[in-house]
């Protein structure tokens, strides 16, 4: 996938549209964490075992576990699925593909996610890179050789 002409450059999802998709996904993931976390954290209370030391330690760890596992599974399972995108990206007709325009595998999507998560923790403004690269790639895209593209534009490009 080369970015040589203006029509080819339109394939790539830019900074603001990706930011909007990220915000939508963040809201969805937050709701999932709250709903699932709230449900699971109420189990010890319902069973009458909330007073044990193990349950107290587990209650402290649940939020961390949920904030590590659920967003990862959410992004990876959606982006490695047939739809190739999270619901936030789908709203804007964006998909995540590899250098050949193909769907990511589970481990490829996992690598992309963890590079994105770690780079965000280290320096929050790392996503701004998307605005300045020719193919609108973030650091996580550059490291994993992936692209966020407009689905219809990619289909037009492939038909040429």
Short mmCIF file of N, CA, C and O in Angstrom, two decimals, residues 21-147:
data_model
loop_
_atom_site.label_atom_id
_atom_site.label_comp_id
_atom_site.label_asym_id
_atom_site.label_seq_id
_atom_site.Cartn_x
_atom_site.Cartn_y
_atom_site.Cartn_z
N UNK A 21 -13.21 7.75 16.85
CA UNK A 21 -13.44 6.30 17.00
C UNK A 21 -12.90 5.82 18.34
O UNK A 21 -13.54 5.01 19.03
N UNK A 22 -11.72 6.32 18.73
CA UNK A 22 -11.13 5.95 20.02
C UNK A 22 -12.05 6.36 21.18
O UNK A 22 -12.25 5.58 22.12
N UNK A 23 -12.60 7.56 21.12
CA UNK A 23 -13.48 8.03 22.19
C UNK A 23 -14.72 7.13 22.29
O UNK A 23 -15.13 6.74 23.39
N UNK A 24 -15.28 6.77 21.15
CA UNK A 24 -16.45 5.87 21.17
C UNK A 24 -16.09 4.52 21.79
O UNK A 24 -16.83 3.99 22.62
N UNK A 25 -14.96 3.97 21.37
CA UNK A 25 -14.52 2.68 21.92
C UNK A 25 -14.22 2.79 23.41
O UNK A 25 -14.52 1.88 24.18
N UNK A 26 -13.62 3.89 23.82
CA UNK A 26 -13.31 4.09 25.24
C UNK A 26 -14.59 4.11 26.08
O UNK A 26 -14.64 3.52 27.16
N UNK A 27 -15.62 4.75 25.59
CA UNK A 27 -16.91 4.78 26.29
C UNK A 27 -17.48 3.37 26.40
O UNK A 27 -17.94 2.94 27.47
N UNK A 28 -17.44 2.62 25.31
CA UNK A 28 -17.96 1.25 25.31
C UNK A 28 -17.17 0.37 26.29
O UNK A 28 -17.75 -0.37 27.09
N UNK A 29 -15.85 0.46 26.24
CA UNK A 29 -15.01 -0.35 27.13
C UNK A 29 -15.24 0.03 28.59
O UNK A 29 -15.32 -0.84 29.46
N UNK A 30 -15.37 1.31 28.85
CA UNK A 30 -15.63 1.76 30.22
C UNK A 30 -16.95 1.18 30.74
O UNK A 30 -17.01 0.68 31.87
N UNK A 31 -17.99 1.21 29.91
CA UNK A 31 -19.27 0.62 30.31
C UNK A 31 -19.14 -0.89 30.54
O UNK A 31 -19.70 -1.41 31.51
N UNK A 32 -18.40 -1.57 29.67
CA UNK A 32 -18.19 -3.01 29.86
C UNK A 32 -17.46 -3.30 31.16
O UNK A 32 -17.86 -4.21 31.91
N UNK A 33 -16.41 -2.55 31.44
CA UNK A 33 -15.65 -2.75 32.67
C UNK A 33 -16.54 -2.51 33.89
O UNK A 33 -16.52 -3.28 34.85
N UNK A 34 -17.32 -1.44 33.85
CA UNK A 34 -18.20 -1.14 34.99
C UNK A 34 -19.28 -2.20 35.17
O UNK A 34 -19.55 -2.62 36.29
N UNK A 35 -19.89 -2.63 34.07
CA UNK A 35 -20.95 -3.63 34.18
C UNK A 35 -20.41 -4.99 34.61
O UNK A 35 -20.92 -5.60 35.55
N UNK A 36 -19.38 -5.47 33.94
CA UNK A 36 -18.82 -6.78 34.28
C UNK A 36 -18.13 -6.73 35.64
O UNK A 36 -18.32 -7.62 36.47
N UNK A 37 -17.36 -5.68 35.86
CA UNK A 37 -16.68 -5.53 37.16
C UNK A 37 -17.66 -5.41 38.30
O UNK A 37 -17.47 -6.02 39.36
N UNK A 38 -18.72 -4.64 38.09
CA UNK A 38 -19.73 -4.50 39.14
C UNK A 38 -20.43 -5.81 39.42
O UNK A 38 -20.69 -6.16 40.58
N UNK A 39 -20.71 -6.56 38.36
CA UNK A 39 -21.36 -7.86 38.53
C UNK A 39 -20.49 -8.84 39.28
O UNK A 39 -20.93 -9.50 40.22
N UNK A 40 -19.24 -8.91 38.89
CA UNK A 40 -18.32 -9.85 39.54
C UNK A 40 -17.99 -9.42 40.97
O UNK A 40 -17.91 -10.25 41.86
N UNK A 41 -17.83 -8.12 41.18
CA UNK A 41 -17.48 -7.67 42.53
C UNK A 41 -18.64 -7.83 43.52
O UNK A 41 -18.42 -7.83 44.72
N UNK A 42 -19.85 -8.00 43.02
CA UNK A 42 -20.99 -8.21 43.93
C UNK A 42 -21.15 -9.68 44.33
O UNK A 42 -21.88 -9.98 45.27
N UNK A 43 -20.45 -10.58 43.66
CA UNK A 43 -20.56 -12.02 43.98
C UNK A 43 -20.17 -12.33 45.42
O UNK A 43 -20.91 -13.03 46.12
N UNK A 44 -19.01 -11.83 45.91
CA UNK A 44 -18.66 -12.14 47.32
C UNK A 44 -19.73 -11.64 48.30
O UNK A 44 -20.03 -12.32 49.29
N UNK A 45 -20.31 -10.49 48.03
CA UNK A 45 -21.36 -9.97 48.90
C UNK A 45 -22.57 -10.89 48.88
O UNK A 45 -23.15 -11.21 49.94
N UNK A 46 -22.96 -11.34 47.70
CA UNK A 46 -24.12 -12.22 47.58
C UNK A 46 -23.86 -13.58 48.24
O UNK A 46 -24.78 -14.20 48.77
N UNK A 47 -22.61 -14.03 48.22
CA UNK A 47 -22.26 -15.31 48.85
C UNK A 47 -21.93 -15.17 50.33
O UNK A 47 -21.73 -16.16 51.02
N UNK A 48 -21.87 -13.93 50.82
CA UNK A 48 -21.58 -13.69 52.23
C UNK A 48 -20.13 -13.93 52.61
O UNK A 48 -19.84 -14.26 53.76
N UNK A 49 -19.20 -13.78 51.67
CA UNK A 49 -17.78 -14.03 51.97
C UNK A 49 -16.93 -12.77 51.79
O UNK A 49 -15.72 -12.86 51.64
N UNK A 50 -17.56 -11.62 51.86
CA UNK A 50 -16.80 -10.37 51.62
C UNK A 50 -15.83 -10.02 52.73
O UNK A 50 -15.00 -9.13 52.58
N UNK A 51 -15.87 -10.71 53.84
CA UNK A 51 -15.02 -10.39 54.98
C UNK A 51 -13.67 -11.09 54.96
O UNK A 51 -12.82 -10.80 55.78
N UNK A 52 -13.46 -12.05 54.07
CA UNK A 52 -12.19 -12.78 54.06
C UNK A 52 -11.07 -11.94 53.47
O UNK A 52 -11.30 -11.07 52.63
N UNK A 53 -9.84 -12.19 53.92
CA UNK A 53 -8.68 -11.43 53.45
C UNK A 53 -8.44 -11.59 51.96
O UNK A 53 -8.10 -10.64 51.26
N UNK A 54 -8.61 -12.81 51.46
CA UNK A 54 -8.41 -13.07 50.03
C UNK A 54 -9.36 -12.22 49.18
O UNK A 54 -8.97 -11.67 48.16
N UNK A 55 -10.60 -12.12 49.62
CA UNK A 55 -11.59 -11.35 48.88
C UNK A 55 -11.23 -9.86 48.89
O UNK A 55 -11.40 -9.17 47.89
N UNK A 56 -10.69 -9.37 49.99
CA UNK A 56 -10.25 -7.97 50.05
C UNK A 56 -9.13 -7.70 49.06
O UNK A 56 -9.13 -6.70 48.35
N UNK A 57 -8.16 -8.61 49.01
CA UNK A 57 -7.04 -8.46 48.06
C UNK A 57 -7.57 -8.54 46.63
O UNK A 57 -7.20 -7.74 45.77
N UNK A 58 -8.43 -9.50 46.39
CA UNK A 58 -9.01 -9.66 45.06
C UNK A 58 -9.83 -8.43 44.66
O UNK A 58 -9.77 -7.98 43.51
N UNK A 59 -10.54 -7.86 45.62
CA UNK A 59 -11.33 -6.65 45.34
C UNK A 59 -10.44 -5.49 44.93
O UNK A 59 -10.83 -4.65 44.12
N UNK A 60 -9.23 -5.44 45.47
CA UNK A 60 -8.28 -4.40 45.08
C UNK A 60 -7.71 -4.65 43.70
O UNK A 60 -7.38 -3.71 42.97
N UNK A 61 -7.55 -5.91 43.34
CA UNK A 61 -6.94 -6.26 42.05
C UNK A 61 -7.92 -6.30 40.88
O UNK A 61 -7.51 -6.13 39.73
N UNK A 62 -9.21 -6.52 41.15
CA UNK A 62 -10.19 -6.63 40.06
C UNK A 62 -10.15 -5.44 39.10
O UNK A 62 -10.14 -5.64 37.89
N UNK A 63 -10.15 -4.21 39.59
CA UNK A 63 -10.13 -3.09 38.64
C UNK A 63 -8.91 -3.12 37.72
O UNK A 63 -9.03 -2.88 36.52
N UNK A 64 -7.75 -3.42 38.27
CA UNK A 64 -6.54 -3.50 37.45
C UNK A 64 -6.66 -4.62 36.42
O UNK A 64 -6.34 -4.43 35.24
N UNK A 65 -7.14 -5.77 36.86
CA UNK A 65 -7.29 -6.91 35.95
C UNK A 65 -8.27 -6.55 34.82
O UNK A 65 -7.99 -6.79 33.64
N UNK A 66 -9.40 -5.96 35.18
CA UNK A 66 -10.38 -5.59 34.16
C UNK A 66 -9.85 -4.55 33.20
O UNK A 66 -10.09 -4.63 32.00
N UNK A 67 -9.13 -3.55 33.70
CA UNK A 67 -8.61 -2.50 32.83
C UNK A 67 -7.45 -2.98 31.97
O UNK A 67 -7.09 -2.32 31.00
N UNK A 68 -6.84 -4.11 32.30
CA UNK A 68 -5.81 -4.69 31.44
C UNK A 68 -6.41 -5.68 30.43
O UNK A 68 -6.07 -5.64 29.25
N UNK A 69 -7.29 -6.53 30.90
CA UNK A 69 -7.78 -7.62 30.06
C UNK A 69 -8.93 -7.21 29.13
O UNK A 69 -8.90 -7.53 27.94
N UNK A 70 -9.94 -6.55 29.65
CA UNK A 70 -11.11 -6.24 28.82
C UNK A 70 -10.80 -5.35 27.62
O UNK A 70 -11.23 -5.67 26.50
N UNK A 71 -10.07 -4.24 27.77
CA UNK A 71 -9.76 -3.44 26.58
C UNK A 71 -8.93 -4.22 25.55
O UNK A 71 -9.14 -4.09 24.34
N UNK A 72 -8.00 -5.02 26.04
CA UNK A 72 -7.18 -5.85 25.14
C UNK A 72 -8.06 -6.80 24.35
O UNK A 72 -7.97 -6.86 23.12
N UNK A 73 -8.90 -7.56 25.05
CA UNK A 73 -9.77 -8.50 24.35
C UNK A 73 -10.74 -7.79 23.42
O UNK A 73 -10.99 -8.25 22.30
N UNK A 74 -11.28 -6.67 23.86
CA UNK A 74 -12.21 -5.88 23.04
C UNK A 74 -11.55 -5.50 21.72
O UNK A 74 -12.08 -5.77 20.64
N UNK A 75 -10.38 -4.88 21.79
CA UNK A 75 -9.69 -4.43 20.57
C UNK A 75 -9.22 -5.59 19.71
O UNK A 75 -9.45 -5.62 18.50
N UNK A 76 -8.58 -6.55 20.33
CA UNK A 76 -7.99 -7.65 19.56
C UNK A 76 -9.05 -8.54 18.93
O UNK A 76 -8.93 -8.89 17.75
N UNK A 77 -10.08 -8.89 19.67
CA UNK A 77 -11.10 -9.76 19.10
C UNK A 77 -11.86 -9.07 17.97
O UNK A 77 -12.19 -9.70 16.96
N UNK A 78 -12.14 -7.80 18.11
CA UNK A 78 -12.81 -7.07 17.03
C UNK A 78 -11.90 -6.87 15.83
O UNK A 78 -12.30 -7.10 14.69
N UNK A 79 -10.66 -6.43 16.07
CA UNK A 79 -9.77 -6.10 14.94
C UNK A 79 -9.26 -7.34 14.22
O UNK A 79 -8.90 -7.26 13.04
N UNK A 80 -9.24 -8.50 14.87
CA UNK A 80 -8.82 -9.72 14.20
C UNK A 80 -10.02 -10.52 13.67
O UNK A 80 -9.84 -11.58 13.08
N UNK A 81 -11.21 -9.98 13.83
CA UNK A 81 -12.41 -10.65 13.34
C UNK A 81 -12.63 -10.33 11.86
O UNK A 81 -11.88 -9.57 11.25
N UNK A 82 -13.69 -10.86 11.29
CA UNK A 82 -14.01 -10.60 9.88
C UNK A 82 -14.31 -9.14 9.61
O UNK A 82 -14.09 -8.66 8.51
N UNK A 83 -14.81 -8.41 10.62
CA UNK A 83 -15.13 -6.99 10.41
C UNK A 83 -13.90 -6.10 10.45
O UNK A 83 -13.93 -4.97 9.98
N UNK A 84 -12.80 -6.58 11.03
CA UNK A 84 -11.49 -5.90 11.04
C UNK A 84 -11.46 -4.57 11.77
O UNK A 84 -10.58 -3.75 11.53
N UNK A 85 -12.40 -4.33 12.66
CA UNK A 85 -12.45 -3.03 13.34
C UNK A 85 -13.27 -3.11 14.61
O UNK A 85 -14.16 -3.95 14.73
N UNK A 86 -12.97 -2.21 15.52
CA UNK A 86 -13.79 -2.07 16.73
C UNK A 86 -15.08 -1.35 16.35
O UNK A 86 -15.15 -0.70 15.30
N UNK A 87 -16.10 -1.41 17.18
CA UNK A 87 -17.34 -0.69 16.87
C UNK A 87 -17.12 0.82 16.62
O UNK A 87 -17.77 1.40 15.74
N UNK A 88 -16.22 1.44 17.38
CA UNK A 88 -15.94 2.86 17.15
C UNK A 88 -15.41 3.12 15.75
O UNK A 88 -15.80 4.08 15.08
N UNK A 89 -14.51 2.27 15.29
CA UNK A 89 -13.98 2.42 13.93
C UNK A 89 -15.05 2.11 12.89
O UNK A 89 -15.13 2.75 11.84
N UNK A 90 -15.89 1.10 13.16
CA UNK A 90 -16.94 0.74 12.22
C UNK A 90 -17.92 1.88 11.96
O UNK A 90 -18.41 2.03 10.84
N UNK A 91 -18.20 2.68 12.99
CA UNK A 91 -19.10 3.82 12.83
C UNK A 91 -18.59 4.76 11.73
O UNK A 91 -19.37 5.34 10.98
N UNK A 92 -17.27 4.86 11.62
CA UNK A 92 -16.66 5.75 10.62
C UNK A 92 -16.15 4.99 9.40
O UNK A 92 -15.39 5.53 8.59
N UNK A 93 -16.57 3.74 9.24
CA UNK A 93 -16.18 2.88 8.12
C UNK A 93 -14.67 2.71 8.02
O UNK A 93 -14.11 2.68 6.92
N UNK A 94 -14.01 2.63 9.17
CA UNK A 94 -12.57 2.39 9.21
C UNK A 94 -12.32 0.93 9.52
O UNK A 94 -13.09 0.31 10.27
N UNK A 95 -11.26 0.37 8.95
CA UNK A 95 -10.85 -0.99 9.28
C UNK A 95 -9.34 -1.00 9.49
O UNK A 95 -8.64 -0.10 9.04
N UNK A 96 -8.86 -2.02 10.20
CA UNK A 96 -7.43 -2.19 10.45
C UNK A 96 -6.95 -3.35 9.60
O UNK A 96 -7.53 -4.44 9.66
N UNK A 97 -5.91 -3.10 8.80
CA UNK A 97 -5.39 -4.13 7.90
C UNK A 97 -3.86 -4.20 7.99
O UNK A 97 -3.22 -3.26 8.47
N UNK A 98 -3.30 -5.28 7.49
CA UNK A 98 -1.85 -5.40 7.43
C UNK A 98 -1.33 -4.74 6.14
O UNK A 98 -2.10 -4.14 5.40
N UNK A 99 -0.07 -4.89 5.86
CA UNK A 99 0.55 -4.22 4.71
C UNK A 99 -0.02 -4.69 3.37
O UNK A 99 0.06 -3.98 2.38
N UNK A 100 -0.64 -5.86 3.35
CA UNK A 100 -1.25 -6.39 2.13
C UNK A 100 -2.74 -6.12 2.05
O UNK A 100 -3.41 -6.62 1.15
N UNK A 101 -3.27 -5.36 3.02
CA UNK A 101 -4.70 -5.07 3.04
C UNK A 101 -5.54 -6.20 3.59
O UNK A 101 -6.76 -6.22 3.42
N UNK A 102 -4.92 -7.14 4.27
CA UNK A 102 -5.60 -8.31 4.81
C UNK A 102 -5.90 -8.14 6.30
O UNK A 102 -5.32 -7.32 6.98
N UNK A 103 -6.79 -8.99 6.78
CA UNK A 103 -7.18 -9.00 8.18
C UNK A 103 -5.99 -9.39 9.06
O UNK A 103 -5.18 -10.22 8.68
N UNK A 104 -5.93 -8.79 10.26
CA UNK A 104 -4.88 -9.12 11.22
C UNK A 104 -5.22 -10.44 11.92
O UNK A 104 -6.38 -10.71 12.18
N UNK A 105 -4.20 -11.20 12.25
CA UNK A 105 -4.38 -12.37 13.09
C UNK A 105 -4.46 -11.93 14.54
O UNK A 105 -4.15 -10.79 14.89
N UNK A 106 -4.86 -12.86 15.40
CA UNK A 106 -5.02 -12.54 16.82
C UNK A 106 -3.73 -12.00 17.42
O UNK A 106 -3.75 -10.99 18.13
N UNK A 107 -2.60 -12.66 17.18
CA UNK A 107 -1.34 -12.24 17.80
C UNK A 107 -0.82 -10.95 17.18
O UNK A 107 -0.22 -10.14 17.89
N UNK A 108 -1.06 -10.74 15.90
CA UNK A 108 -0.67 -9.48 15.25
C UNK A 108 -1.46 -8.32 15.87
O UNK A 108 -0.91 -7.28 16.22
N UNK A 109 -2.76 -8.53 16.02
CA UNK A 109 -3.60 -7.51 16.65
C UNK A 109 -3.21 -7.29 18.11
O UNK A 109 -3.24 -6.16 18.60
N UNK A 110 -2.81 -8.37 18.79
CA UNK A 110 -2.36 -8.24 20.18
C UNK A 110 -1.11 -7.40 20.28
O UNK A 110 -0.99 -6.53 21.15
N UNK A 111 -0.14 -7.66 19.41
CA UNK A 111 1.08 -6.86 19.39
C UNK A 111 0.79 -5.40 19.14
O UNK A 111 1.33 -4.51 19.81
N UNK A 112 -0.10 -5.14 18.19
CA UNK A 112 -0.50 -3.76 17.88
C UNK A 112 -1.12 -3.10 19.11
O UNK A 112 -0.81 -1.97 19.45
N UNK A 113 -2.02 -3.83 19.78
CA UNK A 113 -2.69 -3.27 20.96
C UNK A 113 -1.70 -2.94 22.07
O UNK A 113 -1.74 -1.85 22.65
N UNK A 114 -0.81 -3.90 22.40
CA UNK A 114 0.09 -3.67 23.53
C UNK A 114 1.11 -2.58 23.25
O UNK A 114 1.48 -1.82 24.15
N UNK A 115 1.57 -2.45 22.01
CA UNK A 115 2.46 -1.34 21.67
C UNK A 115 1.71 -0.02 21.83
O UNK A 115 2.24 0.95 22.37
N UNK A 116 0.45 0.00 21.39
CA UNK A 116 -0.37 1.20 21.53
C UNK A 116 -0.58 1.54 23.01
O UNK A 116 -0.41 2.69 23.43
N UNK A 117 -0.92 0.55 23.82
CA UNK A 117 -1.19 0.78 25.24
C UNK A 117 0.05 1.24 25.98
O UNK A 117 0.01 2.21 26.75
N UNK A 118 1.17 0.57 25.74
CA UNK A 118 2.41 0.92 26.44
C UNK A 118 2.90 2.30 26.02
O UNK A 118 3.30 3.11 26.85
N UNK A 119 2.84 2.59 24.72
CA UNK A 119 3.30 3.91 24.26
C UNK A 119 2.40 5.02 24.79
O UNK A 119 2.86 6.12 25.09
N UNK A 120 1.11 4.74 24.96
CA UNK A 120 0.19 5.73 25.51
C UNK A 120 0.50 6.00 26.98
O UNK A 120 0.45 7.14 27.43
N UNK A 121 0.83 4.95 27.73
CA UNK A 121 1.15 5.11 29.14
C UNK A 121 2.44 5.94 29.29
O UNK A 121 2.53 6.80 30.16
N UNK A 122 3.42 5.67 28.45
CA UNK A 122 4.70 6.35 28.54
C UNK A 122 4.58 7.83 28.15
O UNK A 122 5.06 8.70 28.85
N UNK A 123 3.94 8.10 27.03
CA UNK A 123 3.80 9.49 26.58
C UNK A 123 2.44 9.63 25.90
O UNK A 123 2.21 9.08 24.83
N UNK A 124 1.54 10.35 26.52
CA UNK A 124 0.15 10.46 26.06
C UNK A 124 0.01 11.07 24.68
O UNK A 124 -0.94 10.75 23.97
N UNK A 125 0.91 11.93 24.28
CA UNK A 125 0.74 12.59 22.99
C UNK A 125 1.27 11.77 21.82
O UNK A 125 1.33 12.25 20.69
N UNK A 126 1.61 10.52 22.06
CA UNK A 126 2.19 9.67 21.03
C UNK A 126 1.24 9.51 19.83
O UNK A 126 1.69 9.34 18.70
N UNK A 127 -0.06 9.60 20.05
CA UNK A 127 -1.02 9.44 18.95
C UNK A 127 -0.95 10.57 17.94
O UNK A 127 -1.41 10.42 16.82
N UNK A 128 -0.40 11.70 18.31
CA UNK A 128 -0.31 12.84 17.40
C UNK A 128 0.53 12.50 16.16
O UNK A 128 0.41 13.12 15.12
N UNK A 129 1.35 11.46 16.26
CA UNK A 129 2.17 11.01 15.13
C UNK A 129 1.29 10.72 13.92
O UNK A 129 1.68 10.95 12.78
N UNK A 130 0.08 10.25 14.16
CA UNK A 130 -0.86 9.93 13.07
C UNK A 130 -1.07 11.14 12.16
O UNK A 130 -1.18 10.99 10.94
N UNK A 131 -1.10 12.32 12.73
CA UNK A 131 -1.36 13.53 11.94
C UNK A 131 -0.21 13.88 11.01
O UNK A 131 -0.41 14.60 10.03
N UNK A 132 0.98 13.37 11.27
CA UNK A 132 2.15 13.81 10.51
C UNK A 132 2.79 12.75 9.62
O UNK A 132 3.76 13.06 8.94
N UNK A 133 2.29 11.54 9.61
CA UNK A 133 2.87 10.51 8.74
C UNK A 133 2.06 10.42 7.45
O UNK A 133 0.84 10.64 7.46
N UNK A 134 2.72 10.10 6.36
CA UNK A 134 2.06 10.06 5.04
C UNK A 134 0.89 9.09 5.00
O UNK A 134 -0.13 9.37 4.37
N UNK A 135 1.04 7.96 5.66
CA UNK A 135 -0.01 6.94 5.64
C UNK A 135 -0.85 6.96 6.90
O UNK A 135 -1.56 6.00 7.20
N UNK A 136 -0.77 8.06 7.65
CA UNK A 136 -1.58 8.27 8.87
C UNK A 136 -1.42 7.13 9.86
O UNK A 136 -2.38 6.63 10.43
N UNK A 137 -0.17 6.72 10.09
CA UNK A 137 0.12 5.63 11.02
C UNK A 137 0.61 6.17 12.35
O UNK A 137 1.39 7.11 12.39
N UNK A 138 0.13 5.55 13.42
CA UNK A 138 0.66 5.84 14.74
C UNK A 138 1.90 4.99 14.98
O UNK A 138 2.25 4.14 14.16
N UNK A 139 2.55 5.20 16.10
CA UNK A 139 3.74 4.42 16.44
C UNK A 139 3.40 2.92 16.44
O UNK A 139 4.16 2.10 15.92
N UNK A 140 2.25 2.58 17.00
CA UNK A 140 1.84 1.18 17.05
C UNK A 140 1.61 0.61 15.65
O UNK A 140 1.88 -0.56 15.40
N UNK A 141 1.14 1.43 14.71
CA UNK A 141 0.96 0.97 13.33
C UNK A 141 2.31 0.81 12.64
O UNK A 141 2.53 -0.15 11.90
N UNK A 142 3.21 1.75 12.88
CA UNK A 142 4.54 1.66 12.28
C UNK A 142 5.29 0.43 12.77
O UNK A 142 5.93 -0.27 11.98
N UNK A 143 5.19 0.15 14.06
CA UNK A 143 5.90 -1.01 14.64
C UNK A 143 5.34 -2.34 14.14
O UNK A 143 6.08 -3.31 14.01
N UNK A 144 4.04 -2.39 13.87
CA UNK A 144 3.41 -3.65 13.48
C UNK A 144 3.07 -3.71 11.99
O UNK A 144 2.47 -4.68 11.54
N UNK A 145 3.44 -2.66 11.26
CA UNK A 145 3.20 -2.59 9.81
C UNK A 145 1.72 -2.77 9.49
O UNK A 145 1.33 -3.60 8.67
N UNK A 146 0.88 -1.99 10.20
CA UNK A 146 -0.56 -2.02 9.98
C UNK A 146 -1.05 -0.64 9.56
O UNK A 146 -0.35 0.36 9.70
N UNK A 147 -2.29 -0.61 9.05
CA UNK A 147 -2.89 0.63 8.57
C UNK A 147 -4.34 0.68 9.00
O UNK A 147 -5.03 -0.34 9.02
#
